[in-house]
Each structure stands twice: as structure tokens, then as C-alpha cells.
Coordinates of C-alpha atoms in Angstrom, one line a residue:
M1 CA -3.0 45.0 -10.2
S2 CA -0.8 46.3 -7.4
E3 CA 1.6 49.3 -7.8
V4 CA 4.7 47.1 -7.7
E5 CA 3.4 44.9 -10.5
S6 CA 2.6 47.8 -12.9
V7 CA 5.2 48.4 -15.6
P8 CA 5.2 52.0 -17.0
R9 CA 5.9 52.4 -20.6
F10 CA 8.4 55.2 -20.0
T11 CA 9.7 57.1 -16.9
L12 CA 12.3 59.8 -16.4
S13 CA 13.3 58.6 -12.9
P14 CA 15.7 55.8 -13.8
I15 CA 17.4 58.0 -16.5
L16 CA 18.2 60.7 -13.9
T17 CA 19.3 58.0 -11.4
D18 CA 21.7 56.5 -13.8
I19 CA 23.2 59.9 -15.0
V20 CA 23.8 61.0 -11.4
A21 CA 25.1 57.6 -10.4
W22 CA 27.8 57.5 -13.1
I23 CA 28.9 61.2 -12.6
A24 CA 29.1 60.8 -8.8
A25 CA 30.8 57.4 -9.1
T26 CA 33.4 58.8 -11.5
D27 CA 34.2 61.8 -9.3
I28 CA 34.4 59.7 -6.1
A29 CA 36.6 57.1 -7.9
A30 CA 38.9 59.9 -9.1
L31 CA 39.2 61.3 -5.6
A32 CA 40.0 57.9 -4.2
R33 CA 42.5 57.2 -6.9
F34 CA 44.4 60.4 -6.0
D35 CA 44.2 59.8 -2.3
F36 CA 41.4 62.3 -1.8
A37 CA 43.6 65.2 -2.9
P38 CA 41.3 67.3 -5.0
H39 CA 44.1 69.5 -6.4
K40 CA 45.8 66.4 -8.0
V41 CA 42.7 65.3 -9.9
P42 CA 42.6 66.2 -13.6
W43 CA 39.0 67.4 -13.4
A44 CA 38.6 68.3 -17.0
S45 CA 39.4 64.8 -18.2
V46 CA 37.4 63.2 -15.3
S47 CA 34.4 65.4 -16.3
V48 CA 34.6 64.3 -19.9
L49 CA 34.8 60.6 -18.8
A50 CA 31.9 61.0 -16.4
L51 CA 29.7 62.5 -19.2
F52 CA 30.8 59.8 -21.5
L53 CA 29.9 57.1 -19.0
A54 CA 26.5 58.7 -18.2
G55 CA 25.7 59.1 -21.9
G56 CA 26.9 55.6 -22.7
Q57 CA 24.7 54.2 -19.9
L58 CA 21.7 55.8 -21.5
L59 CA 22.6 54.5 -24.9
V60 CA 23.4 50.9 -23.8
G61 CA 20.4 50.9 -21.4
G62 CA 18.2 52.1 -24.2
L63 CA 19.3 49.3 -26.4
V64 CA 18.3 46.7 -23.8
L65 CA 15.0 48.7 -23.2
M66 CA 15.8 49.5 -19.6
Y67 CA 13.9 52.8 -19.9
G68 CA 11.1 51.5 -22.1
G69 CA 9.0 49.6 -19.6
R70 CA 10.5 46.2 -20.2
Y71 CA 11.1 45.4 -16.5
V72 CA 9.2 45.5 -13.3
P73 CA 10.9 48.3 -11.3
G74 CA 13.4 47.0 -8.8
S75 CA 13.0 43.4 -10.1
F76 CA 15.8 40.9 -10.4
D77 CA 15.5 41.1 -14.2
E78 CA 15.9 44.9 -14.1
M79 CA 19.0 44.5 -11.8
R80 CA 20.5 42.1 -14.2
G81 CA 19.9 44.5 -17.1
V82 CA 21.6 47.3 -15.1
A83 CA 24.6 45.0 -14.3
V84 CA 25.0 43.9 -17.9
S85 CA 24.8 47.4 -19.4
A86 CA 27.1 48.9 -16.8
T87 CA 29.7 46.1 -17.2
A88 CA 29.6 46.5 -21.0
L89 CA 30.0 50.2 -20.7
C90 CA 33.0 49.8 -18.3
F91 CA 34.9 47.6 -20.8
L92 CA 34.1 50.0 -23.6
A93 CA 35.3 53.0 -21.7
T94 CA 38.5 51.2 -20.6
A95 CA 39.2 50.2 -24.3
I96 CA 39.0 53.9 -25.2
V97 CA 40.9 55.4 -22.2
A98 CA 43.7 52.9 -22.1
P99 CA 45.5 53.7 -25.4
L100 CA 44.7 57.5 -25.3
H101 CA 45.7 58.1 -21.6
P102 CA 44.3 61.7 -21.8
D103 CA 45.8 64.4 -19.5
G104 CA 47.0 62.1 -16.8
L105 CA 43.6 60.3 -16.5
P106 CA 44.2 56.9 -14.8
R107 CA 43.5 53.9 -17.1
S108 CA 41.8 52.1 -14.1
L109 CA 39.3 54.9 -13.5
P110 CA 36.4 53.3 -15.4
F111 CA 36.9 50.1 -13.4
L112 CA 37.0 52.0 -10.2
A113 CA 33.8 53.9 -11.0
W114 CA 32.0 50.8 -12.2
P115 CA 31.2 49.1 -8.9
L116 CA 30.3 52.5 -7.3
A117 CA 27.8 53.3 -10.1
L118 CA 26.4 49.8 -10.0
V119 CA 25.7 49.9 -6.3
A120 CA 24.2 53.4 -6.6
M121 CA 21.9 52.4 -9.4
G122 CA 20.8 49.2 -7.7
A123 CA 20.3 50.8 -4.3
V124 CA 18.0 53.5 -5.6
R125 CA 15.9 50.9 -7.5
F126 CA 15.8 48.7 -4.4
V127 CA 14.6 51.5 -2.2
K128 CA 12.0 52.5 -4.7
R129 CA 10.7 48.9 -4.8
I130 CA 10.5 48.6 -1.0
I131 CA 8.5 51.9 -0.9
A132 CA 6.2 50.6 -3.6
Q133 CA 5.7 47.3 -1.8
N134 CA 4.9 49.0 1.5
R135 CA 2.3 51.1 -0.3
S136 CA 0.8 48.0 -1.9
A137 CA 0.6 45.9 1.3
P138 CA -2.8 44.7 2.5
G139 CA -4.8 47.1 4.7
D140 CA -5.1 46.9 8.5
D141 CA -8.5 45.2 8.2
A142 CA -7.0 42.2 6.3
E143 CA -7.4 38.9 8.2
R144 CA -4.1 37.6 9.6
I145 CA -3.5 34.0 8.5
L146 CA -0.9 31.2 8.5
I147 CA 0.2 29.6 5.3
L148 CA 0.8 25.8 5.4
G149 CA 3.5 25.0 2.8
A150 CA 6.6 27.1 2.1
G151 CA 7.2 25.7 -1.4
W152 CA 6.5 27.3 -4.8
L153 CA 2.7 27.6 -4.3
G154 CA 3.0 29.0 -0.7
S155 CA 5.7 31.5 -1.9
A156 CA 3.5 32.6 -4.8
L157 CA 0.4 32.9 -2.5
A158 CA 2.3 34.9 0.1
L159 CA 3.7 37.3 -2.5
R160 CA 0.3 37.8 -4.0
M161 CA -1.2 38.6 -0.7
L162 CA 1.6 40.9 0.4
R163 CA 1.5 42.9 -2.9
D164 CA -2.2 43.4 -3.2
P165 CA -3.6 46.3 -1.1
R166 CA -7.1 44.8 -1.6
S167 CA -6.1 41.4 -0.3
P168 CA -8.5 40.2 2.4
Y169 CA -5.6 38.2 3.9
R170 CA -2.3 39.2 5.5
P171 CA 0.1 36.2 6.0
V172 CA 2.1 36.4 9.2
A173 CA 4.1 33.1 9.1
F174 CA 4.6 29.8 7.4
L175 CA 4.1 26.2 8.6
D176 CA 6.0 23.4 6.9
D177 CA 6.8 19.8 7.9
D178 CA 10.0 19.8 6.0
P179 CA 12.8 20.0 8.6
G180 CA 15.1 21.6 6.0
K181 CA 12.8 24.7 5.8
R182 CA 12.9 25.4 9.5
N183 CA 13.6 29.2 10.0
L184 CA 13.5 29.7 6.3
R185 CA 12.4 33.2 5.3
V186 CA 10.1 33.6 2.3
H187 CA 9.2 37.2 1.3
G188 CA 10.1 38.3 4.8
L189 CA 8.0 35.6 6.6
R190 CA 9.6 32.9 8.6
V191 CA 8.7 29.2 8.7
R192 CA 7.8 29.0 12.4
G193 CA 6.9 25.4 12.8
R194 CA 5.2 22.3 11.6
L195 CA 1.5 21.3 11.3
G196 CA 1.5 20.1 14.9
D197 CA 2.4 23.7 16.0
V198 CA -0.6 25.3 14.4
A199 CA -2.5 25.8 17.7
D200 CA 0.5 27.5 19.4
L201 CA 1.2 29.7 16.5
A202 CA -2.5 30.6 16.1
E203 CA -2.5 31.9 19.7
E204 CA 0.8 33.7 19.3
F205 CA -0.2 35.6 16.1
G206 CA -3.9 35.9 16.8
V207 CA -5.0 34.2 13.6
R208 CA -8.3 32.5 12.9
S209 CA -7.5 30.7 9.6
V210 CA -4.8 28.6 8.0
V211 CA -4.6 28.2 4.2
V212 CA -3.2 25.1 2.7
A213 CA -0.7 25.8 -0.1
V214 CA 0.7 22.3 -0.8
N215 CA 1.0 21.3 -4.4
D216 CA -1.6 18.6 -5.3
A217 CA -2.5 17.8 -1.7
D218 CA -4.5 14.6 -1.7
S219 CA -7.6 13.8 0.5
T220 CA -5.6 12.0 3.1
L221 CA -3.3 15.0 3.8
L222 CA -6.2 17.4 3.7
R223 CA -8.1 15.3 6.2
E224 CA -5.1 15.5 8.6
I225 CA -4.8 19.2 8.1
A226 CA -8.5 19.9 8.5
D227 CA -8.6 17.8 11.7
A228 CA -5.6 19.7 13.2
A229 CA -7.1 23.0 12.2
G230 CA -10.4 22.1 13.7
E231 CA -8.9 21.1 17.0
A232 CA -7.1 24.4 17.1
G233 CA -10.4 26.3 16.4
L234 CA -9.1 27.5 13.1
T235 CA -10.9 27.8 9.7
C236 CA -9.1 25.6 7.1
L237 CA -8.8 27.3 3.7
V238 CA -7.6 25.6 0.5
L239 CA -6.6 26.4 -3.1
P240 CA -7.7 24.5 -6.2
P241 CA -5.5 21.7 -7.4
L242 CA -2.2 22.8 -8.9
R243 CA -3.3 22.1 -12.5
E244 CA -6.2 24.6 -12.1
T245 CA -4.0 27.2 -10.5
L246 CA -1.5 27.0 -13.4
R247 CA -4.2 27.9 -15.9
G248 CA -3.9 31.5 -14.8
T249 CA -0.7 33.6 -14.7
Q250 CA -0.8 34.0 -10.9
V251 CA -2.4 32.6 -7.8
Q252 CA -5.9 34.1 -7.6
L253 CA -6.9 35.1 -4.1
S254 CA -10.5 34.7 -5.1
A255 CA -9.9 31.0 -5.6
I256 CA -9.2 30.5 -1.8
R257 CA -12.2 28.9 -0.2
K258 CA -13.1 26.9 2.9
I259 CA -12.3 23.2 2.8
D260 CA -15.3 21.0 2.0
V261 CA -16.1 17.3 2.2
E262 CA -15.1 16.7 -1.5
D263 CA -11.5 17.8 -0.6
V264 CA -11.1 15.4 2.3
I265 CA -12.8 12.4 0.6
G266 CA -12.2 12.4 -3.1
R267 CA -9.3 14.7 -4.0
R268 CA -6.5 12.9 -5.7
P269 CA -3.4 14.3 -7.4
V270 CA -3.6 13.4 -11.1
R271 CA -0.6 13.5 -13.4
T272 CA -1.4 13.4 -17.1
D273 CA 0.7 12.9 -20.1
L274 CA -0.3 15.9 -22.1
R275 CA 1.5 14.8 -25.2
S276 CA -0.3 11.5 -25.5
I277 CA -3.7 13.3 -25.0
T278 CA -3.1 16.1 -27.5
E279 CA -2.1 13.5 -30.1
Y280 CA -5.5 12.0 -30.2
I281 CA -7.6 15.1 -29.3
T282 CA -6.1 18.2 -30.8
G283 CA -7.4 18.9 -34.3
R284 CA -9.7 15.9 -34.3
R285 CA -13.5 15.7 -34.5
V286 CA -14.8 14.7 -31.0
L287 CA -18.3 13.7 -30.0
V288 CA -19.6 13.3 -26.4
T289 CA -22.9 11.6 -25.7
G290 CA -24.6 12.6 -22.5
A291 CA -22.8 15.9 -22.8
G292 CA -25.1 17.6 -20.4
G293 CA -24.6 15.2 -17.5
S294 CA -22.2 15.6 -14.6
I295 CA -19.4 13.5 -16.2
G296 CA -20.3 14.5 -19.8
S297 CA -20.2 18.2 -19.2
E298 CA -16.9 18.1 -17.4
L299 CA -15.5 15.9 -20.1
C300 CA -16.5 18.6 -22.6
R301 CA -14.9 21.3 -20.7
Q302 CA -11.6 19.5 -20.4
L303 CA -11.6 18.3 -24.0
H304 CA -12.3 21.8 -25.2
R305 CA -9.0 22.9 -23.7
Y306 CA -7.1 20.5 -25.9
G307 CA -8.3 22.2 -29.1
P308 CA -10.4 19.6 -31.0
A309 CA -11.3 20.6 -34.6
E310 CA -15.0 20.0 -33.6
L311 CA -16.6 19.2 -30.3
V312 CA -20.1 17.8 -30.8
L313 CA -22.3 17.9 -27.7
L314 CA -25.1 15.2 -27.8
D315 CA -27.8 14.9 -25.2
R316 CA -31.6 14.4 -25.0
D317 CA -31.9 17.1 -22.3
E318 CA -32.1 20.6 -23.9
S319 CA -31.7 22.4 -20.6
A320 CA -28.5 20.4 -19.9
L321 CA -27.2 21.3 -23.4
H322 CA -27.9 24.9 -22.7
A323 CA -25.9 24.8 -19.5
V324 CA -22.8 23.0 -21.0
E325 CA -22.7 25.3 -24.0
L326 CA -22.9 28.3 -21.7
S327 CA -20.0 27.0 -19.6
L328 CA -17.9 26.3 -22.7
Y329 CA -18.4 29.4 -24.8
G330 CA -20.0 32.0 -22.4
R331 CA -23.1 32.0 -24.6
A332 CA -25.9 29.5 -25.1
L333 CA -28.0 30.3 -28.2
L334 CA -28.3 26.6 -29.0
D335 CA -28.0 27.4 -32.7
S336 CA -24.6 25.7 -33.3
P337 CA -24.5 22.6 -35.4
E338 CA -22.2 21.1 -32.8
T339 CA -25.0 21.1 -30.2
V340 CA -27.2 18.1 -31.0
L341 CA -30.5 17.1 -29.4
C342 CA -30.7 13.4 -29.7
D343 CA -31.8 10.3 -27.8
I344 CA -29.3 7.4 -28.1
R345 CA -32.3 5.0 -28.1
D346 CA -33.2 6.3 -31.5
A347 CA -30.9 4.3 -33.8
E348 CA -31.8 6.3 -37.0
A349 CA -31.1 9.6 -35.3
V350 CA -27.8 8.4 -34.0
D351 CA -26.8 7.1 -37.4
R352 CA -27.7 10.5 -39.0
I353 CA -25.7 12.4 -36.5
F354 CA -22.6 10.3 -37.0
L355 CA -22.9 10.5 -40.8
E356 CA -23.2 14.3 -40.6
H357 CA -20.3 15.0 -38.2
Q358 CA -18.0 12.0 -39.0
P359 CA -16.4 12.0 -35.5
E360 CA -13.0 10.5 -35.1
V361 CA -13.1 10.2 -31.2
V362 CA -16.3 9.4 -29.2
F363 CA -16.8 9.6 -25.4
H364 CA -20.0 7.7 -24.6
A365 CA -21.2 9.1 -21.3
A366 CA -25.0 8.9 -21.9
A367 CA -26.6 6.4 -19.4
L368 CA -29.2 5.9 -16.8
K369 CA -27.4 5.5 -13.5
H370 CA -29.6 5.8 -10.4
L371 CA -29.5 2.3 -8.9
T372 CA -32.7 2.3 -6.9
L373 CA -34.9 3.6 -9.6
L374 CA -33.4 1.2 -12.2
E375 CA -34.2 -1.7 -9.9
R376 CA -37.8 -0.7 -10.2
Y377 CA -37.5 -0.1 -14.0
P378 CA -34.8 -2.5 -15.3
G379 CA -36.3 -2.3 -18.8
E380 CA -35.2 1.3 -18.9
A381 CA -31.7 0.3 -18.0
L382 CA -31.8 -2.3 -20.8
R383 CA -33.1 0.2 -23.4
T384 CA -30.7 3.0 -22.6
N385 CA -27.5 1.4 -21.2
V386 CA -27.5 -1.6 -23.4
Y387 CA -29.5 -1.0 -26.6
G388 CA -28.7 2.7 -26.6
T389 CA -25.0 1.9 -26.2
L390 CA -25.3 -0.6 -29.1
N391 CA -26.8 2.1 -31.3
V392 CA -23.8 4.4 -30.6
L393 CA -21.3 1.5 -31.1
R394 CA -22.8 0.5 -34.5
A395 CA -22.8 4.1 -35.7
A396 CA -19.2 4.6 -34.6
D397 CA -18.1 1.4 -36.2
A398 CA -19.9 2.2 -39.5
N399 CA -18.4 5.7 -39.7
G400 CA -14.8 4.8 -39.0
V401 CA -14.4 6.2 -35.5
K402 CA -10.7 5.8 -34.4
Q403 CA -11.2 6.0 -30.6
F404 CA -14.3 5.0 -28.7
V405 CA -14.5 5.3 -24.9
N406 CA -17.4 3.9 -23.0
I407 CA -17.9 5.4 -19.6
S408 CA -18.6 2.5 -17.2
T409 CA -19.0 2.1 -13.4
D410 CA -17.6 -0.1 -10.6
K411 CA -21.1 -1.6 -10.3
A412 CA -20.3 -3.5 -13.6
A413 CA -17.8 -5.6 -11.6
N414 CA -19.6 -8.7 -10.3
P415 CA -23.0 -7.0 -10.9
T416 CA -25.9 -7.4 -8.5
S417 CA -28.2 -4.6 -9.8
A418 CA -29.9 -3.6 -13.0
L419 CA -27.4 -0.7 -13.3
G420 CA -24.5 -3.1 -12.8
H421 CA -25.8 -5.7 -15.2
S422 CA -26.6 -3.2 -17.9
K423 CA -23.2 -1.5 -17.7
R424 CA -21.4 -4.8 -17.7
L425 CA -23.2 -5.7 -20.9
A426 CA -22.2 -2.3 -22.4
E427 CA -18.6 -3.1 -21.5
R428 CA -18.8 -6.5 -23.2
L429 CA -20.5 -5.0 -26.3
T430 CA -17.7 -2.4 -26.5
A431 CA -15.1 -5.1 -26.3
A432 CA -16.9 -7.0 -29.1
F433 CA -16.6 -4.1 -31.5
A434 CA -12.9 -3.7 -30.6
H435 CA -12.3 -7.1 -32.1
R436 CA -14.0 -6.5 -35.5
G437 CA -10.7 -5.4 -37.1
N438 CA -12.0 -2.1 -38.5
G439 CA -9.1 -0.1 -37.2
G440 CA -10.8 1.6 -34.3
R441 CA -9.9 1.3 -30.6
F442 CA -13.0 0.6 -28.6
L443 CA -12.5 0.4 -24.8
S444 CA -14.3 1.1 -21.5
V445 CA -13.3 3.2 -18.4
R446 CA -14.6 2.0 -15.1
F447 CA -14.7 4.1 -11.9
G448 CA -16.7 4.4 -8.7
N449 CA -18.9 7.2 -7.2
V450 CA -18.2 10.7 -8.4
L451 CA -18.5 13.4 -5.8
G452 CA -20.7 16.3 -6.9
S453 CA -22.5 14.4 -9.7
R454 CA -26.2 14.6 -9.9
G455 CA -27.8 12.5 -7.2
S456 CA -24.6 11.9 -5.4
V457 CA -24.6 11.2 -1.7
L458 CA -23.2 14.7 -1.0
H459 CA -26.2 16.3 -2.6
A460 CA -28.5 14.1 -0.7
F461 CA -26.8 14.9 2.7
A462 CA -26.6 18.6 1.9
A463 CA -30.4 18.7 1.3
Q464 CA -31.1 16.7 4.5
I465 CA -28.8 19.1 6.5
E466 CA -30.6 22.1 5.0
A467 CA -34.0 20.5 6.0
G468 CA -32.8 20.0 9.5
G469 CA -32.1 16.2 9.3
P470 CA -32.0 13.4 9.9
L471 CA -29.3 12.1 7.5
T472 CA -30.1 8.7 6.2
V473 CA -27.5 6.0 5.7
T474 CA -28.3 2.5 4.5
D475 CA -25.9 0.6 6.9
P476 CA -23.2 1.6 9.4
E477 CA -20.6 -0.4 7.5
V478 CA -21.5 0.5 3.9
S479 CA -18.5 2.0 2.0
R480 CA -17.9 3.4 -1.4
F481 CA -15.1 4.6 -3.6
F482 CA -15.1 8.3 -4.3
M483 CA -13.4 10.7 -6.7
T484 CA -14.2 14.3 -7.7
V485 CA -15.7 15.0 -11.1
P486 CA -12.7 16.9 -12.6
E487 CA -10.2 14.3 -11.5
A488 CA -12.3 11.4 -12.8
C489 CA -12.7 13.1 -16.2
E490 CA -9.0 13.9 -16.4
L491 CA -8.2 10.2 -15.8
V492 CA -10.8 9.2 -18.3
I493 CA -9.1 11.3 -21.0
Q494 CA -5.7 9.9 -20.0
A495 CA -7.0 6.4 -20.0
A496 CA -8.3 6.8 -23.5
A497 CA -4.8 7.8 -24.7
I498 CA -3.2 4.6 -23.3
G499 CA -6.0 2.1 -23.5
R500 CA -5.9 -0.9 -25.8
G501 CA -9.0 -2.2 -27.7
G502 CA -11.2 -4.5 -25.8
E503 CA -10.0 -3.5 -22.4
A504 CA -11.7 -1.9 -19.4
L505 CA -9.5 0.6 -17.8
V506 CA -10.1 0.8 -14.0
L507 CA -9.3 4.1 -12.3
D508 CA -7.5 3.9 -8.9
M509 CA -10.1 5.3 -6.5
S510 CA -7.8 5.1 -3.4
E511 CA -9.3 3.5 -0.3
P512 CA -13.1 3.1 0.1
V513 CA -14.8 5.6 2.5
K514 CA -17.5 4.7 4.9
I515 CA -20.7 6.6 4.1
V516 CA -21.4 7.2 7.8
D517 CA -18.0 8.9 8.1
V518 CA -19.1 11.3 5.2
A519 CA -22.3 12.0 7.0
E520 CA -20.6 12.7 10.3
R521 CA -18.0 15.0 8.7
M522 CA -20.7 17.0 6.8
I523 CA -22.7 17.4 10.1
A524 CA -19.6 18.6 11.8
M525 CA -18.9 21.1 9.0
S526 CA -22.5 22.4 9.2
G527 CA -22.2 23.1 12.9
K528 CA -25.6 21.5 13.5
D529 CA -26.5 18.7 15.9
L530 CA -28.3 16.2 13.6
E531 CA -29.2 12.5 13.8
I532 CA -28.1 9.8 11.5
V533 CA -30.8 7.1 10.7
F534 CA -29.9 3.7 9.2
T535 CA -32.4 2.5 6.7
G536 CA -30.9 -0.9 5.5
L537 CA -29.4 -1.9 2.2
R538 CA -31.7 -1.5 -0.8
E539 CA -32.4 -4.1 -3.5
G540 CA -29.4 -4.8 -5.6
E541 CA -27.1 -2.7 -3.5
K542 CA -23.7 -4.0 -2.2
L543 CA -22.3 -3.4 1.2
H544 CA -18.9 -2.7 -0.3
E545 CA -18.3 -1.9 -4.0
E546 CA -15.6 -3.7 -6.1
L547 CA -13.5 -2.3 -8.9
F548 CA -12.5 -5.7 -10.3
G549 CA -14.8 -8.7 -11.1
D550 CA -14.0 -12.3 -10.3
G551 CA -11.2 -13.5 -12.4
E552 CA -10.0 -10.0 -13.4
R553 CA -6.4 -9.2 -12.9
G554 CA -5.5 -5.5 -13.2
E555 CA -2.1 -4.5 -14.6
R556 CA -0.7 -1.0 -14.7
P557 CA 1.8 -0.9 -17.6
F558 CA 1.4 2.7 -18.5
H559 CA 0.0 4.9 -15.7
P560 CA 0.2 4.5 -11.9
L561 CA -3.5 5.2 -11.4
I562 CA -4.9 3.2 -14.3
S563 CA -5.3 -0.6 -14.3
H564 CA -6.0 -2.6 -17.5
V565 CA -8.3 -5.6 -17.5
N566 CA -9.5 -7.7 -20.5
V567 CA -13.2 -7.9 -21.1
P568 CA -14.8 -10.8 -23.0
G569 CA -16.7 -9.5 -26.0
L570 CA -20.5 -10.2 -26.4
D571 CA -22.0 -10.6 -29.9
P572 CA -24.9 -8.2 -30.2
A573 CA -27.0 -11.1 -31.5
A574 CA -26.5 -12.8 -28.1
I575 CA -28.0 -10.0 -26.0
A576 CA -31.5 -11.4 -26.0
S577 CA -30.3 -14.7 -24.6
H578 CA -28.3 -13.2 -21.8
P579 CA -29.7 -14.4 -18.4
W580 CA -30.3 -10.9 -17.0
V581 CA -31.9 -9.7 -20.2
T582 CA -34.2 -12.7 -20.5
G583 CA -35.3 -12.0 -16.9
V584 CA -36.0 -8.4 -17.6
L585 CA -37.9 -9.2 -20.8
A586 CA -39.9 -11.9 -19.1
N587 CA -40.9 -9.6 -16.3
S588 CA -41.9 -6.9 -18.8
R589 CA -44.2 -9.3 -20.6
R590 CA -45.8 -10.3 -17.3
I591 CA -46.4 -6.7 -16.6
V592 CA -48.0 -6.1 -20.0
R593 CA -50.3 -9.1 -19.7
A594 CA -51.4 -8.0 -16.3
A595 CA -52.3 -4.5 -17.5
P596 CA -56.1 -3.9 -17.9

């Protein structure tokens, strides 16, 4: 904590300041009132009044805790307290002096002394604050940087840097594209230009980095900024999204990092209705299947912040459960009854867990999801994504779950792969349970590729870059929808609050991104000269993904980033006769017969 931010519990300095200020102000006001003729001044009465005002200031100031560490020294709040106490004291003294009129003492003297004392008390505090701020400024070795964005976030960031002697950064100027902020001064720093001026300003001030301080900057804006910074030879730094920044009490300098590919591809500003979320999460028993996975673990972390009465973590991977428990509670003894080792394929075990915990809200994230592998083993997709989901749905329905959210994928729209078919069946089964009339809301949430999840294209490219290349892309034109894990989970939680039974809620994934563009950007960020090799589309893989199937019409009645589509239910008894399932089962029987 910097010197200017520290608030002492008690200090003698402001007491002495205020005593001297009132005495000096009263004497000067008296001299001025008598045309600076000292022999005309009734000094005895003036001295009594000066002592009364000085003592009264200490009394009134003490009542508002001005001398007890309530205010940051020299802050606006302290100055307001000084003004209020001095004004109240002025009126009190006038009310006493006016009717008594002692020994020729002018009735107006308290009012004449008041502005002088106020200026003196304020000036001393202001000078002390300036001195403290100069002492707490970053050292000479701090890196000089430009801040893009002169709004609330940029102002808070600049203040944090300028008031921390350990700050690794020293801001020298602001950039902002708002014409109304041209030449604006924020904490002594001017807005010197727009994003297009970054190269000229970098040369003028000798900076090597620009930090983006724009509230909820999306991937499109970040791409533009990153490209402009790159052309100017600058490092582009970013802050976390605003919702993460606001979890703390101030902007953390340690949160500043270099821009990465997730920022320029999948970052979307998400605005959630906290009230609707807390209504169905806070104080409720919540269960998450697949709690150790990329989506499941982030869901758990976000749900935990809303204060559920119980948060049950269910997964078949003990290492994954260890990791998510550690991230939630800072410990991972795996001895809590809320940490459950269970395979959703085991119907009896699932029933037992639901009977024991009686969850009111269920997020079903457990699934097999690797397209290529499931094309080779479609029977595994059937057992986990279809029959495993059916086990969870039956247990939820039997135990009176109020809210059931099935996590789906864009591959369920017009499916062409084992993953897509199995997840589409899971959507239809979820819709079927929604229409049973048992009082629970059963719905699905569908979204595209999640950046940073296990097996994502970013992980694959990062590993290939580390190995020295080449980077493999299936087709020059192949494109995918992308979103970061935290933003996808935040929208899932919001969707569950507004979704209606039997629907699939489709998250807005913005515009699809070419995979080759992702590869090229990651190569550029690595600084290496690597080759891209095209391998051809794999079995069951689409050139371009779809978020809506044929005949589906998305409507957005409640949230600008969430579409609602109706899903036809599928009776569990009809699973075996579904064309894709019969094909999988027939193929499995052929394999069994062919086995030695």
C-alpha cells in the first residue's frame, strides 16, 4: 500500500494545523476589519474569539472523526469534512457573538475569519498530499507506457500506477478515440491523441508498451488495437474483463499481461442479470456433473460466488476433482461429502447420489467431446452422451430437481458426427423430460468451441509451436465459432435463469473465425517462422459449423446474446430405434462377431 493510501489512526499534525489556521485567520480578519490599524483592534476579545474558534474546530472536527483516521489525508472526503465543520463552527460563533457584541468585537468577524481558515486548512492538507504522492511515485526504473482509454478504468489504472512506488509501469499519456476527451487531463496526464497516433506518441515519449484500459473490450476492438500496436513496434498489454476487475477493491497491476490469442478471437463483453441468477442459485443445492472438466470446473467457480447452500462436484476423474476443489477452497483433501466420484454411466450410483444430496439445480456438463476419437468409437459417445445423460435426467426427475441445464454443442445442429448425433439426442431427451409435467425446468444450452478447454485448437497449436512446427490445419477455409471459458460459463448460468422448459438456448458466438487465421496470429505472436500444413477435413467434420439446425428459428426475448429454439422431445423408449443409434449398435455387433 502506498503512503498516500495509508490512513493513520491518529495524528497530531492536522490538530496543530487547524489551531494555527483559526488563530491566524481570526487575527488577520480583525486587522482587515479595522483597516490594518493594530491599535484599533480589541485584541483581548479577538484572542478569546480565536481560542474559541480553534477549540470549537477541534470539538466539531472530533465529532466527525476528522482526527481519528476516518479520511485519507488530503482527500476530497477530508476536505468536505473540513468545510462542513468550519462552516458549522462559523454559524455557531456568529450566533454567540451577535447578541453579546463584547468589547467592540465586530459581529462579522467569524464570517471574515471563516474563508481564511478554510483556505489555510485546505492548503496545508493539499501540500501534504502532493508531497506524499511524489514520494509514492514509481521509481526511475519503471517502464514508461501509454494508456489507451481515459475512462473510469483508465483513470483508476493510472492512479494505481502513479501512487505505487513499486509499480513496474509509469504512465506518460493517454490515448482515446472519443473527440470529447481531446486534451483532457486525468491525474496530471493529458489525452494526447487517438489509437492512430500510437506510433507517433511512442516515438515522442520513448515508450515500448501500450496498455488497453477499455471497459469490456471485445475481440474485434482488441484485434484492431493489437494490430496497431504491432505495426508501431509496441507490446500490447491488457487487463482482465471489467467483471473480474471489480471483484477486487482496486485495479491490480499484477493483472496486467500481454495480449494473447484468446483476447483477439473469443473475448466478448457479457452483461448478466445478477438478480435472476441469485434467485435460482443462492441458498439452493446445486450439483454439477463433469465438475472437473474445462466447462464444469469454471461453472463451479462461478456458481460458488453466488452462494449456493451446497455445491456438489461430480466427476469420474479423481485428479480433476482434486484440481477443482483446490481452486474453489484453497485446499483439496477430497474428504468433503460434496466431492463425489461417480461415472454417469452407472445408473445406480447416479440415483444414490441424487437421493443423498437432493439437488435443486443441476448443470450437466459431463460428456465425451473429442470429435475424431468418437468417430472411431461411436459406441462410447452413445454410452456416455446419450445413456449417461438419460441416467442423470431420470435421477433428476425422480428427485424433484427444479432446474436442469444440459450443456450441449453447436455440433448438435444438423449433426454429421458421432459427437453431434449423441449431443442432439441428449438435447431431445432433455426436452422430453421438460414436458413430463413434474414441475422442473429442463433445458439445454448450445455453444461452439471454447478457447482454452482441454484439447482446444489453441492447446494443439501451442504444442506444435513449442515443438518447432509445422502447425496443422484441416482446410484453408475451415472456420469455427469461439468463446472463452469464463464468458461461455457466465452465459450458461444466465441462460439457465431465463430459459423455458424444452428449449435449447443458443449462445451468440459472434462471427466465425478461420482456423488458419488463428494459426497465423499465434505464429506471429511466437516470433518464429513456422509452416502451416493442410491435412484435409476429418470424418464427420464440417467445413463451417452451425449454431441452428434446419427449421430452427432463434428468438431473443430476454437477452441480446441468447437465442431460444424449441427442441422436439424424444421418448427414452425410442432411443434404440433412432437411425444413428441402430447404426452404432449394428456396427458394434459386427465388431463383436468378428472378434476371435
